[in-house]
Short mmCIF file of C-alpha atoms in Angstrom, two decimals:
data_model
loop_
_atom_site.label_atom_id
_atom_site.label_comp_id
_atom_site.label_asym_id
_atom_site.label_seq_id
_atom_site.Cartn_x
_atom_site.Cartn_y
_atom_site.Cartn_z
CA UNK B 1 84.53 135.06 180.86
CA UNK B 2 83.68 131.49 181.71
CA UNK B 3 82.38 129.44 178.84
CA UNK B 4 80.53 126.13 178.80
CA UNK B 5 82.83 123.32 177.67
CA UNK B 6 81.94 119.82 176.58
CA UNK B 7 85.23 118.72 178.18
CA UNK B 8 84.86 120.46 181.55
CA UNK B 9 85.44 118.01 184.37
CA UNK B 10 87.29 115.54 182.17
CA UNK B 11 90.69 117.11 181.94
CA UNK B 12 93.27 115.35 184.17
CA UNK B 13 96.17 117.30 182.74
CA UNK B 14 96.60 121.09 182.41
CA UNK B 15 95.55 122.82 179.25
CA UNK B 16 99.17 123.62 178.58
CA UNK B 17 100.24 120.01 178.87
CA UNK B 18 97.42 118.93 176.59
CA UNK B 19 98.21 121.56 173.93
CA UNK B 20 101.67 123.07 173.39
CA UNK B 21 103.84 119.95 174.01
CA UNK B 22 101.51 117.85 171.80
CA UNK B 23 101.73 120.40 168.98
CA UNK B 24 105.51 120.75 169.49
CA UNK B 25 105.98 116.96 169.21
CA UNK B 26 103.89 116.85 166.05
CA UNK B 27 106.12 119.56 164.48
CA UNK B 28 109.27 117.70 165.44
CA UNK B 29 107.87 114.60 163.84
CA UNK B 30 107.07 116.60 160.67
CA UNK B 31 110.71 117.67 160.55
CA UNK B 32 111.79 114.01 160.84
CA UNK B 33 109.50 113.01 158.01
CA UNK B 34 110.73 115.97 155.93
CA UNK B 35 114.31 114.89 156.53
CA UNK B 36 113.50 111.43 155.23
CA UNK B 37 111.91 113.07 152.16
CA UNK B 38 115.14 115.02 151.56
CA UNK B 39 117.17 111.85 151.83
CA UNK B 40 114.76 109.96 149.54
CA UNK B 41 115.11 112.62 146.86
CA UNK B 42 118.87 112.50 147.10
CA UNK B 43 118.87 108.70 146.94
CA UNK B 44 116.50 108.35 144.02
CA UNK B 45 117.11 111.53 142.07
CA UNK B 46 113.52 112.65 142.54
CA UNK B 47 113.49 116.48 141.99
CA UNK B 48 112.87 118.48 145.23
CA UNK B 49 110.07 120.44 143.48
CA UNK B 50 108.32 117.23 142.44
CA UNK B 51 107.92 116.21 146.12
CA UNK B 52 107.09 119.72 147.33
CA UNK B 53 104.43 120.22 144.58
CA UNK B 54 102.93 116.73 145.00
CA UNK B 55 99.30 116.49 146.08
CA UNK B 56 97.03 113.56 146.78
CA UNK B 57 94.21 114.90 144.46
CA UNK B 58 93.98 117.76 142.07
CA UNK B 59 91.82 119.77 144.47
CA UNK B 60 94.03 119.26 147.48
CA UNK B 61 96.90 121.43 148.70
CA UNK B 62 100.53 120.29 147.79
CA UNK B 63 103.06 119.09 150.38
CA UNK B 64 104.47 122.61 150.91
CA UNK B 65 101.02 124.07 151.80
CA UNK B 66 100.29 121.11 154.13
CA UNK B 67 103.42 122.08 156.12
CA UNK B 68 102.47 125.74 156.14
CA UNK B 69 98.90 125.16 157.41
CA UNK B 70 100.10 122.75 160.10
CA UNK B 71 102.55 125.48 161.23
CA UNK B 72 99.78 128.03 161.22
CA UNK B 73 97.55 125.76 163.30
CA UNK B 74 100.26 125.20 165.89
CA UNK B 75 101.42 128.85 166.19
CA UNK B 76 97.79 130.13 166.09
CA UNK B 77 96.95 127.83 168.97
CA UNK B 78 100.00 129.04 170.96
CA UNK B 79 98.91 132.60 170.41
CA UNK B 80 95.23 132.15 171.20
CA UNK B 81 95.82 130.06 174.26
CA UNK B 82 98.49 132.41 175.68
CA UNK B 83 97.05 135.76 174.65
CA UNK B 84 100.21 136.33 172.66
CA UNK B 85 100.83 137.19 169.06
CA UNK B 86 102.26 134.36 166.97
CA UNK B 87 104.97 135.23 164.54
CA UNK B 88 103.79 136.03 161.05
CA UNK B 89 105.06 133.76 158.31
CA UNK B 90 104.54 134.75 154.61
CA UNK B 91 104.00 131.27 153.04
CA UNK B 92 106.87 131.71 150.64
CA UNK B 93 108.71 128.47 151.37
CA UNK B 94 110.03 126.97 148.11
CA UNK B 95 112.51 124.38 149.30
CA UNK B 96 113.04 121.69 151.85
CA UNK B 97 115.35 123.97 153.75
CA UNK B 98 112.69 126.72 153.79
CA UNK B 99 109.98 124.33 155.09
CA UNK B 100 112.38 122.93 157.79
CA UNK B 101 113.15 126.49 158.83
CA UNK B 102 109.48 127.38 159.07
CA UNK B 103 108.70 124.46 161.24
CA UNK B 104 111.75 125.09 163.41
CA UNK B 105 110.62 128.79 163.86
CA UNK B 106 107.19 127.48 164.85
CA UNK B 107 108.74 125.15 167.45
CA UNK B 108 110.89 128.02 168.75
CA UNK B 109 107.79 130.14 169.16
CA UNK B 110 105.92 127.39 171.02
CA UNK B 111 108.96 127.08 173.30
CA UNK B 112 108.24 130.68 174.43
CA UNK B 113 104.63 130.07 175.36
CA UNK B 114 104.17 130.33 179.16
CA UNK B 115 102.45 127.28 180.74
CA UNK B 116 100.79 129.28 183.48
CA UNK B 117 99.28 131.72 181.02
CA UNK B 118 97.86 128.88 178.97
CA UNK B 119 96.50 127.10 182.04
CA UNK B 120 94.89 130.31 183.13
CA UNK B 121 92.95 130.26 179.76
CA UNK B 122 91.05 127.09 180.84
CA UNK B 123 87.27 127.64 180.78
CA UNK B 124 87.52 131.02 178.98
CA UNK B 125 86.47 131.97 175.54
CA UNK B 126 88.68 131.75 172.44
CA UNK B 127 87.61 133.71 169.42
CA UNK B 128 88.69 132.68 165.89
CA UNK B 129 87.97 135.19 163.22
CA UNK B 130 87.66 133.74 159.74
CA UNK B 131 86.62 135.54 156.55
CA UNK B 132 82.84 136.04 156.98
CA UNK B 133 82.60 134.22 160.32
CA UNK B 134 83.59 134.35 163.96
CA UNK B 135 83.90 131.10 165.87
CA UNK B 136 83.65 131.13 169.61
CA UNK B 137 84.94 128.22 171.71
CA UNK B 138 85.86 127.46 175.26
CA UNK B 139 89.58 126.99 175.30
CA UNK B 140 89.16 123.28 175.80
CA UNK B 141 86.74 122.95 172.81
CA UNK B 142 89.05 125.12 170.69
CA UNK B 143 91.83 122.70 171.23
CA UNK B 144 89.81 119.49 170.90
CA UNK B 145 87.47 120.39 168.07
CA UNK B 146 89.49 122.97 166.08
CA UNK B 147 93.22 122.93 166.67
CA UNK B 148 93.84 119.16 166.86
CA UNK B 149 91.66 118.07 163.94
CA UNK B 150 93.15 120.85 161.82
CA UNK B 151 96.78 120.30 162.78
CA UNK B 152 96.74 116.52 162.56
CA UNK B 153 94.75 116.56 159.30
CA UNK B 154 97.52 118.58 157.51
CA UNK B 155 100.32 116.63 159.29
CA UNK B 156 98.86 113.32 158.08
CA UNK B 157 98.25 114.66 154.59
CA UNK B 158 101.90 115.68 154.40
CA UNK B 159 102.83 112.15 155.48
CA UNK B 160 100.52 110.64 152.94
CA UNK B 161 101.86 112.72 150.11
CA UNK B 162 105.36 111.66 150.92
CA UNK B 163 104.33 107.98 151.14
CA UNK B 164 102.53 108.32 147.74
CA UNK B 165 105.79 109.65 146.23
CA UNK B 166 107.74 106.68 147.60
CA UNK B 167 109.39 108.10 150.68
CA UNK B 168 110.02 105.22 152.95
CA UNK B 169 107.97 106.30 155.98
CA UNK B 170 106.06 104.10 158.36
CA UNK B 171 103.61 104.65 161.05
CA UNK B 172 106.32 104.95 163.68
CA UNK B 173 107.89 107.81 161.65
CA UNK B 174 104.60 109.66 161.97
CA UNK B 175 104.16 108.85 165.68
CA UNK B 176 107.84 109.25 166.73
CA UNK B 177 106.99 107.88 170.16
CA UNK B 178 108.86 109.64 172.93
CA UNK B 179 108.74 109.14 176.66
CA UNK B 180 107.32 105.72 176.16
CA UNK B 181 108.30 102.65 178.21
CA UNK B 182 108.32 99.57 176.02
CA UNK B 183 107.72 96.32 177.92
CA UNK B 184 108.18 92.97 176.31
CA UNK B 185 106.41 90.02 177.83
CA UNK B 186 108.70 87.63 179.69
CA UNK B 187 109.34 84.38 177.83
CA UNK B 188 107.18 81.58 179.15
#
């Protein structure tokens, strides 16, 4: 069923290219940041649990939950955009190794998502069932107004929690630029 999209006519790349590789890269970046957190704890003697349980405010989720929700957002997008069933993950991670494993399993799942199947979803309806509500989106709006804000919110909160605890991360750790050509101006 075709659905009206606010983004129809603006996409210059395929739905797959705009979604799965972007989420995959975000997850790879989250692993890199987590690895820096592991190293920081080893270097400073900060207990693993102190970083995993850290939160920015009392009513916010701790680091572990930020990773879990980012994983859920990415694998849920993969499933909804491909018509597949994302792997179920029980939210039982209690260590850096557990979190790293979960993010890697999410990446492994995204690597199985078929590009042509996702591209065929363009312009069709995506249904998200929440407790007490059903959200209906075009595939493009689902990605732009639900998946990306949710995924990147939790990825950035994870980054911010680690920074708050002293992990030496910078903006480039979060971005982990790939496939970028850096040009420096010629000397005058």
